[in-house]
PDB file of N, CA and C in Angstrom:
ATOM      1  N   MET A   1      -7.357  -5.002 -14.321  1.00  0.00           N
ATOM      2  CA  MET A   1      -6.135  -5.780 -14.310  1.00  0.00           C
ATOM      3  C   MET A   1      -6.516  -7.246 -14.397  1.00  0.00           C
ATOM      4  N   ALA A   2      -5.888  -7.956 -15.276  1.00  0.00           N
ATOM      5  CA  ALA A   2      -6.176  -9.371 -15.492  1.00  0.00           C
ATOM      6  C   ALA A   2      -5.257 -10.229 -14.627  1.00  0.00           C
ATOM      7  N   THR A   3      -5.772 -11.361 -14.215  1.00  0.00           N
ATOM      8  CA  THR A   3      -4.957 -12.297 -13.451  1.00  0.00           C
ATOM      9  C   THR A   3      -4.129 -13.149 -14.409  1.00  0.00           C
ATOM     10  N   LEU A   4      -3.173 -13.834 -13.851  1.00  0.00           N
ATOM     11  CA  LEU A   4      -2.309 -14.706 -14.652  1.00  0.00           C
ATOM     12  C   LEU A   4      -3.126 -15.793 -15.338  1.00  0.00           C
ATOM     13  N   THR A   5      -4.086 -16.357 -14.626  1.00  0.00           N
ATOM     14  CA  THR A   5      -4.929 -17.406 -15.198  1.00  0.00           C
ATOM     15  C   THR A   5      -5.768 -16.866 -16.350  1.00  0.00           C
ATOM     16  N   GLU A   6      -6.285 -15.651 -16.195  1.00  0.00           N
ATOM     17  CA  GLU A   6      -7.065 -15.043 -17.277  1.00  0.00           C
ATOM     18  C   GLU A   6      -6.199 -14.792 -18.506  1.00  0.00           C
ATOM     19  N   LEU A   7      -4.980 -14.315 -18.296  1.00  0.00           N
ATOM     20  CA  LEU A   7      -4.071 -14.100 -19.422  1.00  0.00           C
ATOM     21  C   LEU A   7      -3.731 -15.413 -20.116  1.00  0.00           C
ATOM     22  N   TRP A   8      -3.498 -16.446 -19.317  1.00  0.00           N
ATOM     23  CA  TRP A   8      -3.168 -17.752 -19.877  1.00  0.00           C
ATOM     24  C   TRP A   8      -4.330 -18.302 -20.690  1.00  0.00           C
ATOM     25  N   SER A   9      -5.562 -18.221 -20.147  1.00  0.00           N
ATOM     26  CA  SER A   9      -6.718 -18.762 -20.867  1.00  0.00           C
ATOM     27  C   SER A   9      -7.016 -17.962 -22.134  1.00  0.00           C
ATOM     28  N   SER A  10      -6.779 -16.645 -22.105  1.00  0.00           N
ATOM     29  CA  SER A  10      -7.009 -15.858 -23.320  1.00  0.00           C
ATOM     30  C   SER A  10      -5.960 -16.185 -24.384  1.00  0.00           C
ATOM     31  N   SER A  11      -4.734 -16.498 -23.966  1.00  0.00           N
ATOM     32  CA  SER A  11      -3.713 -16.883 -24.948  1.00  0.00           C
ATOM     33  C   SER A  11      -4.053 -18.233 -25.570  1.00  0.00           C
ATOM     34  N   VAL A  12      -4.639 -19.129 -24.791  1.00  0.00           N
ATOM     35  CA  VAL A  12      -5.065 -20.430 -25.314  1.00  0.00           C
ATOM     36  C   VAL A  12      -6.213 -20.223 -26.299  1.00  0.00           C
ATOM     37  N   ASP A  13      -7.149 -19.331 -25.954  1.00  0.00           N
ATOM     38  CA  ASP A  13      -8.279 -19.047 -26.846  1.00  0.00           C
ATOM     39  C   ASP A  13      -7.812 -18.466 -28.177  1.00  0.00           C
ATOM     40  N   MET A  14      -6.732 -17.685 -28.138  1.00  0.00           N
ATOM     41  CA  MET A  14      -6.217 -17.076 -29.364  1.00  0.00           C
ATOM     42  C   MET A  14      -5.344 -18.049 -30.152  1.00  0.00           C
ATOM     43  N   GLY A  15      -5.107 -19.226 -29.605  1.00  0.00           N
ATOM     44  CA  GLY A  15      -4.321 -20.226 -30.312  1.00  0.00           C
ATOM     45  C   GLY A  15      -2.829 -20.121 -30.058  1.00  0.00           C
ATOM     46  N   GLU A  16      -2.415 -19.272 -29.139  1.00  0.00           N
ATOM     47  CA  GLU A  16      -0.996 -19.119 -28.800  1.00  0.00           C
ATOM     48  C   GLU A  16      -0.736 -19.892 -27.515  1.00  0.00           C
ATOM     49  N   ARG A  17      -0.478 -21.150 -27.655  1.00  0.00           N
ATOM     50  CA  ARG A  17      -0.273 -22.010 -26.494  1.00  0.00           C
ATOM     51  C   ARG A  17       1.048 -21.650 -25.819  1.00  0.00           C
ATOM     52  N   SER A  18       0.992 -21.266 -24.560  1.00  0.00           N
ATOM     53  CA  SER A  18       2.205 -20.966 -23.799  1.00  0.00           C
ATOM     54  C   SER A  18       1.980 -21.368 -22.347  1.00  0.00           C
ATOM     55  N   ARG A  19       3.046 -21.574 -21.650  1.00  0.00           N
ATOM     56  CA  ARG A  19       2.959 -21.985 -20.253  1.00  0.00           C
ATOM     57  C   ARG A  19       2.704 -20.780 -19.354  1.00  0.00           C
ATOM     58  N   ARG A  20       2.117 -21.062 -18.220  1.00  0.00           N
ATOM     59  CA  ARG A  20       1.846 -19.990 -17.256  1.00  0.00           C
ATOM     60  C   ARG A  20       3.149 -19.384 -16.747  1.00  0.00           C
ATOM     61  N   THR A  21       4.177 -20.211 -16.614  1.00  0.00           N
ATOM     62  CA  THR A  21       5.462 -19.695 -16.134  1.00  0.00           C
ATOM     63  C   THR A  21       6.082 -18.731 -17.140  1.00  0.00           C
ATOM     64  N   THR A  22       5.855 -18.980 -18.428  1.00  0.00           N
ATOM     65  CA  THR A  22       6.365 -18.079 -19.466  1.00  0.00           C
ATOM     66  C   THR A  22       5.672 -16.727 -19.370  1.00  0.00           C
ATOM     67  N   ILE A  23       4.357 -16.754 -19.182  1.00  0.00           N
ATOM     68  CA  ILE A  23       3.596 -15.508 -19.043  1.00  0.00           C
ATOM     69  C   ILE A  23       4.024 -14.783 -17.775  1.00  0.00           C
ATOM     70  N   SER A  24       4.198 -15.540 -16.698  1.00  0.00           N
ATOM     71  CA  SER A  24       4.620 -14.944 -15.430  1.00  0.00           C
ATOM     72  C   SER A  24       5.995 -14.299 -15.554  1.00  0.00           C
ATOM     73  N   ALA A  25       6.915 -14.963 -16.240  1.00  0.00           N
ATOM     74  CA  ALA A  25       8.265 -14.417 -16.427  1.00  0.00           C
ATOM     75  C   ALA A  25       8.219 -13.131 -17.243  1.00  0.00           C
ATOM     76  N   ALA A  26       7.373 -13.099 -18.269  1.00  0.00           N
ATOM     77  CA  ALA A  26       7.243 -11.891 -19.092  1.00  0.00           C
ATOM     78  C   ALA A  26       6.673 -10.739 -18.272  1.00  0.00           C
ATOM     79  N   LEU A  27       5.717 -11.044 -17.410  1.00  0.00           N
ATOM     80  CA  LEU A  27       5.144 -10.004 -16.547  1.00  0.00           C
ATOM     81  C   LEU A  27       6.185  -9.483 -15.561  1.00  0.00           C
ATOM     82  N   HIS A  28       6.999 -10.385 -15.016  1.00  0.00           N
ATOM     83  CA  HIS A  28       8.052  -9.979 -14.083  1.00  0.00           C
ATOM     84  C   HIS A  28       9.079  -9.085 -14.771  1.00  0.00           C
ATOM     85  N   GLN A  29       9.434  -9.417 -15.994  1.00  0.00           N
ATOM     86  CA  GLN A  29      10.392  -8.589 -16.736  1.00  0.00           C
ATOM     87  C   GLN A  29       9.825  -7.206 -17.010  1.00  0.00           C
ATOM     88  N   SER A  30       8.502  -7.120 -17.126  1.00  0.00           N
ATOM     89  CA  SER A  30       7.847  -5.828 -17.362  1.00  0.00           C
ATOM     90  C   SER A  30       7.666  -5.042 -16.073  1.00  0.00           C
ATOM     91  N   GLY A  31       8.009  -5.659 -14.941  1.00  0.00           N
ATOM     92  CA  GLY A  31       7.885  -4.973 -13.661  1.00  0.00           C
ATOM     93  C   GLY A  31       6.542  -5.187 -12.988  1.00  0.00           C
ATOM     94  N   LEU A  32       5.771  -6.155 -13.456  1.00  0.00           N
ATOM     95  CA  LEU A  32       4.467  -6.441 -12.856  1.00  0.00           C
ATOM     96  C   LEU A  32       4.579  -7.692 -11.993  1.00  0.00           C
ATOM     97  N   TYR A  33       4.147  -7.581 -10.761  1.00  0.00           N
ATOM     98  CA  TYR A  33       4.217  -8.689  -9.823  1.00  0.00           C
ATOM     99  C   TYR A  33       2.839  -8.917  -9.220  1.00  0.00           C
ATOM    100  N   GLY A  34       2.586 -10.116  -8.791  1.00  0.00           N
ATOM    101  CA  GLY A  34       1.292 -10.455  -8.211  1.00  0.00           C
ATOM    102  C   GLY A  34       1.221 -10.106  -6.742  1.00  0.00           C
ATOM    103  N   ARG A  35       1.456  -8.860  -6.431  1.00  0.00           N
ATOM    104  CA  ARG A  35       1.441  -8.426  -5.032  1.00  0.00           C
ATOM    105  C   ARG A  35       0.393  -7.346  -4.842  1.00  0.00           C
ATOM    106  N   VAL A  36      -0.166  -7.315  -3.659  1.00  0.00           N
ATOM    107  CA  VAL A  36      -1.129  -6.279  -3.294  1.00  0.00           C
ATOM    108  C   VAL A  36      -0.627  -5.640  -2.010  1.00  0.00           C
ATOM    109  N   ALA A  37      -0.610  -4.328  -1.980  1.00  0.00           N
ATOM    110  CA  ALA A  37      -0.118  -3.622  -0.802  1.00  0.00           C
ATOM    111  C   ALA A  37      -1.038  -3.875   0.389  1.00  0.00           C
ATOM    112  N   ARG A  38      -0.440  -4.023   1.554  1.00  0.00           N
ATOM    113  CA  ARG A  38      -1.223  -4.195   2.770  1.00  0.00           C
ATOM    114  C   ARG A  38      -1.880  -2.888   3.145  1.00  0.00           C
ATOM    115  N   ARG A  39      -3.062  -2.984   3.700  1.00  0.00           N
ATOM    116  CA  ARG A  39      -3.747  -1.786   4.157  1.00  0.00           C
ATOM    117  C   ARG A  39      -3.189  -1.387   5.514  1.00  0.00           C
ATOM    118  N   LYS A  40      -3.001  -0.109   5.693  1.00  0.00           N
ATOM    119  CA  LYS A  40      -2.542   0.389   6.977  1.00  0.00           C
ATOM    120  C   LYS A  40      -3.718   0.318   7.943  1.00  0.00           C
ATOM    121  N   PRO A  41      -3.540  -0.292   9.108  1.00  0.00           N
ATOM    122  CA  PRO A  41      -4.667  -0.396  10.033  1.00  0.00           C
ATOM    123  C   PRO A  41      -5.069   0.979  10.561  1.00  0.00           C
ATOM    124  N   LEU A  42      -6.357   1.165  10.729  1.00  0.00           N
ATOM    125  CA  LEU A  42      -6.859   2.410  11.277  1.00  0.00           C
ATOM    126  C   LEU A  42      -6.522   2.481  12.762  1.00  0.00           C
ATOM    127  N   LEU A  43      -6.391   3.686  13.263  1.00  0.00           N
ATOM    128  CA  LEU A  43      -6.091   3.850  14.678  1.00  0.00           C
ATOM    129  C   LEU A  43      -7.327   3.535  15.510  1.00  0.00           C
ATOM    130  N   CYS A  44      -7.131   2.786  16.577  1.00  0.00           N
ATOM    131  CA  CYS A  44      -8.249   2.518  17.468  1.00  0.00           C
ATOM    132  C   CYS A  44      -8.393   3.699  18.434  1.00  0.00           C
ATOM    133  N   LYS A  45      -9.481   3.732  19.149  1.00  0.00           N
ATOM    134  CA  LYS A  45      -9.796   4.840  20.055  1.00  0.00           C
ATOM    135  C   LYS A  45      -8.681   5.026  21.088  1.00  0.00           C
ATOM    136  N   ARG A  46      -8.149   3.922  21.601  1.00  0.00           N
ATOM    137  CA  ARG A  46      -7.093   3.990  22.621  1.00  0.00           C
ATOM    138  C   ARG A  46      -5.838   4.659  22.063  1.00  0.00           C
ATOM    139  N   HIS A  47      -5.460   4.323  20.825  1.00  0.00           N
ATOM    140  CA  HIS A  47      -4.267   4.919  20.226  1.00  0.00           C
ATOM    141  C   HIS A  47      -4.471   6.397  19.920  1.00  0.00           C
ATOM    142  N   MET A  48      -5.688   6.769  19.483  1.00  0.00           N
ATOM    143  CA  MET A  48      -5.968   8.180  19.215  1.00  0.00           C
ATOM    144  C   MET A  48      -5.874   8.999  20.498  1.00  0.00           C
ATOM    145  N   THR A  49      -6.409   8.451  21.580  1.00  0.00           N
ATOM    146  CA  THR A  49      -6.365   9.147  22.866  1.00  0.00           C
ATOM    147  C   THR A  49      -4.930   9.278  23.351  1.00  0.00           C
ATOM    148  N   ALA A  50      -4.146   8.218  23.231  1.00  0.00           N
ATOM    149  CA  ALA A  50      -2.749   8.254  23.658  1.00  0.00           C
ATOM    150  C   ALA A  50      -1.953   9.254  22.829  1.00  0.00           C
ATOM    151  N   HIS A  51      -2.208   9.318  21.534  1.00  0.00           N
ATOM    152  CA  HIS A  51      -1.503  10.261  20.665  1.00  0.00           C
ATOM    153  C   HIS A  51      -1.858  11.697  21.033  1.00  0.00           C
ATOM    154  N   LEU A  52      -3.126  11.951  21.314  1.00  0.00           N
ATOM    155  CA  LEU A  52      -3.553  13.293  21.695  1.00  0.00           C
ATOM    156  C   LEU A  52      -2.918  13.710  23.019  1.00  0.00           C
ATOM    157  N   GLU A  53      -2.858  12.792  23.973  1.00  0.00           N
ATOM    158  CA  GLU A  53      -2.219  13.094  25.261  1.00  0.00           C
ATOM    159  C   GLU A  53      -0.737  13.409  25.073  1.00  0.00           C
ATOM    160  N   PHE A  54      -0.061  12.630  24.245  1.00  0.00           N
ATOM    161  CA  PHE A  54       1.351  12.871  23.972  1.00  0.00           C
ATOM    162  C   PHE A  54       1.548  14.247  23.346  1.00  0.00           C
ATOM    163  N   ALA A  55       0.709  14.596  22.387  1.00  0.00           N
ATOM    164  CA  ALA A  55       0.830  15.887  21.708  1.00  0.00           C
ATOM    165  C   ALA A  55       0.586  17.038  22.674  1.00  0.00           C
ATOM    166  N   LYS A  56      -0.365  16.873  23.565  1.00  0.00           N
ATOM    167  CA  LYS A  56      -0.651  17.930  24.549  1.00  0.00           C
ATOM    168  C   LYS A  56       0.535  18.119  25.491  1.00  0.00           C
ATOM    169  N   LYS A  57       1.128  17.011  25.942  1.00  0.00           N
ATOM    170  CA  LYS A  57       2.282  17.111  26.836  1.00  0.00           C
ATOM    171  C   LYS A  57       3.493  17.694  26.120  1.00  0.00           C
ATOM    172  N   ALA A  58       3.673  17.343  24.863  1.00  0.00           N
ATOM    173  CA  ALA A  58       4.831  17.801  24.104  1.00  0.00           C
ATOM    174  C   ALA A  58       4.757  19.290  23.802  1.00  0.00           C
ATOM    175  N   THR A  59       3.550  19.830  23.678  1.00  0.00           N
ATOM    176  CA  THR A  59       3.399  21.249  23.340  1.00  0.00           C
ATOM    177  C   THR A  59       3.065  22.107  24.548  1.00  0.00           C
ATOM    178  N   LYS A  60       3.027  21.517  25.729  1.00  0.00           N
ATOM    179  CA  LYS A  60       2.716  22.275  26.943  1.00  0.00           C
ATOM    180  C   LYS A  60       3.833  23.281  27.210  1.00  0.00           C
ATOM    181  N   GLY A  61       3.460  24.522  27.445  1.00  0.00           N
ATOM    182  CA  GLY A  61       4.435  25.559  27.738  1.00  0.00           C
ATOM    183  C   GLY A  61       4.958  26.278  26.511  1.00  0.00           C
ATOM    184  N   LEU A  62       4.565  25.881  25.331  1.00  0.00           N
ATOM    185  CA  LEU A  62       5.005  26.551  24.115  1.00  0.00           C
ATOM    186  C   LEU A  62       4.025  27.664  23.745  1.00  0.00           C
ATOM    187  N   SER A  63       4.550  28.707  23.129  1.00  0.00           N
ATOM    188  CA  SER A  63       3.668  29.769  22.649  1.00  0.00           C
ATOM    189  C   SER A  63       2.913  29.274  21.418  1.00  0.00           C
ATOM    190  N   ASP A  64       1.874  30.019  21.020  1.00  0.00           N
ATOM    191  CA  ASP A  64       1.096  29.626  19.846  1.00  0.00           C
ATOM    192  C   ASP A  64       1.973  29.570  18.602  1.00  0.00           C
ATOM    193  N   HIS A  65       2.909  30.507  18.499  1.00  0.00           N
ATOM    194  CA  HIS A  65       3.807  30.540  17.338  1.00  0.00           C
ATOM    195  C   HIS A  65       4.692  29.295  17.324  1.00  0.00           C
ATOM    196  N   GLU A  66       5.223  28.913  18.481  1.00  0.00           N
ATOM    197  CA  GLU A  66       6.078  27.726  18.563  1.00  0.00           C
ATOM    198  C   GLU A  66       5.285  26.448  18.268  1.00  0.00           C
ATOM    199  N   LYS A  67       4.017  26.413  18.699  1.00  0.00           N
ATOM    200  CA  LYS A  67       3.176  25.252  18.416  1.00  0.00           C
ATOM    201  C   LYS A  67       2.963  25.099  16.913  1.00  0.00           C
ATOM    202  N   GLN A  68       2.736  26.216  16.220  1.00  0.00           N
ATOM    203  CA  GLN A  68       2.546  26.168  14.774  1.00  0.00           C
ATOM    204  C   GLN A  68       3.819  25.693  14.079  1.00  0.00           C
ATOM    205  N   ASP A  69       4.979  26.154  14.573  1.00  0.00           N
ATOM    206  CA  ASP A  69       6.251  25.734  13.980  1.00  0.00           C
ATOM    207  C   ASP A  69       6.498  24.239  14.184  1.00  0.00           C
ATOM    208  N   SER A  70       6.041  23.701  15.321  1.00  0.00           N
ATOM    209  CA  SER A  70       6.272  22.283  15.596  1.00  0.00           C
ATOM    210  C   SER A  70       5.375  21.389  14.747  1.00  0.00           C
ATOM    211  N   LEU A  71       4.295  21.940  14.203  1.00  0.00           N
ATOM    212  CA  LEU A  71       3.397  21.157  13.358  1.00  0.00           C
ATOM    213  C   LEU A  71       3.930  20.992  11.947  1.00  0.00           C
ATOM    214  N   VAL A  72       4.825  21.878  11.535  1.00  0.00           N
ATOM    215  CA  VAL A  72       5.321  21.858  10.157  1.00  0.00           C
ATOM    216  C   VAL A  72       6.417  20.869   9.978  1.00  0.00           C
TER     217      VAL A  72
END
């Protein structure tokens, strides 16, 4: 994937002088935006332990069949 600056410089090299805003507008119309999705943070040890404790308490007293149904 090329950056906006790379696209602009390649258009200048090809002799098609255009503004960066024009290139940016064309990319936006095509549905391309300069955004990167945030990474989901990994669970720390404390959160994993708390989640496991919650799951154990929530399934306490259930039969094996009921536990399997609650996982789906």
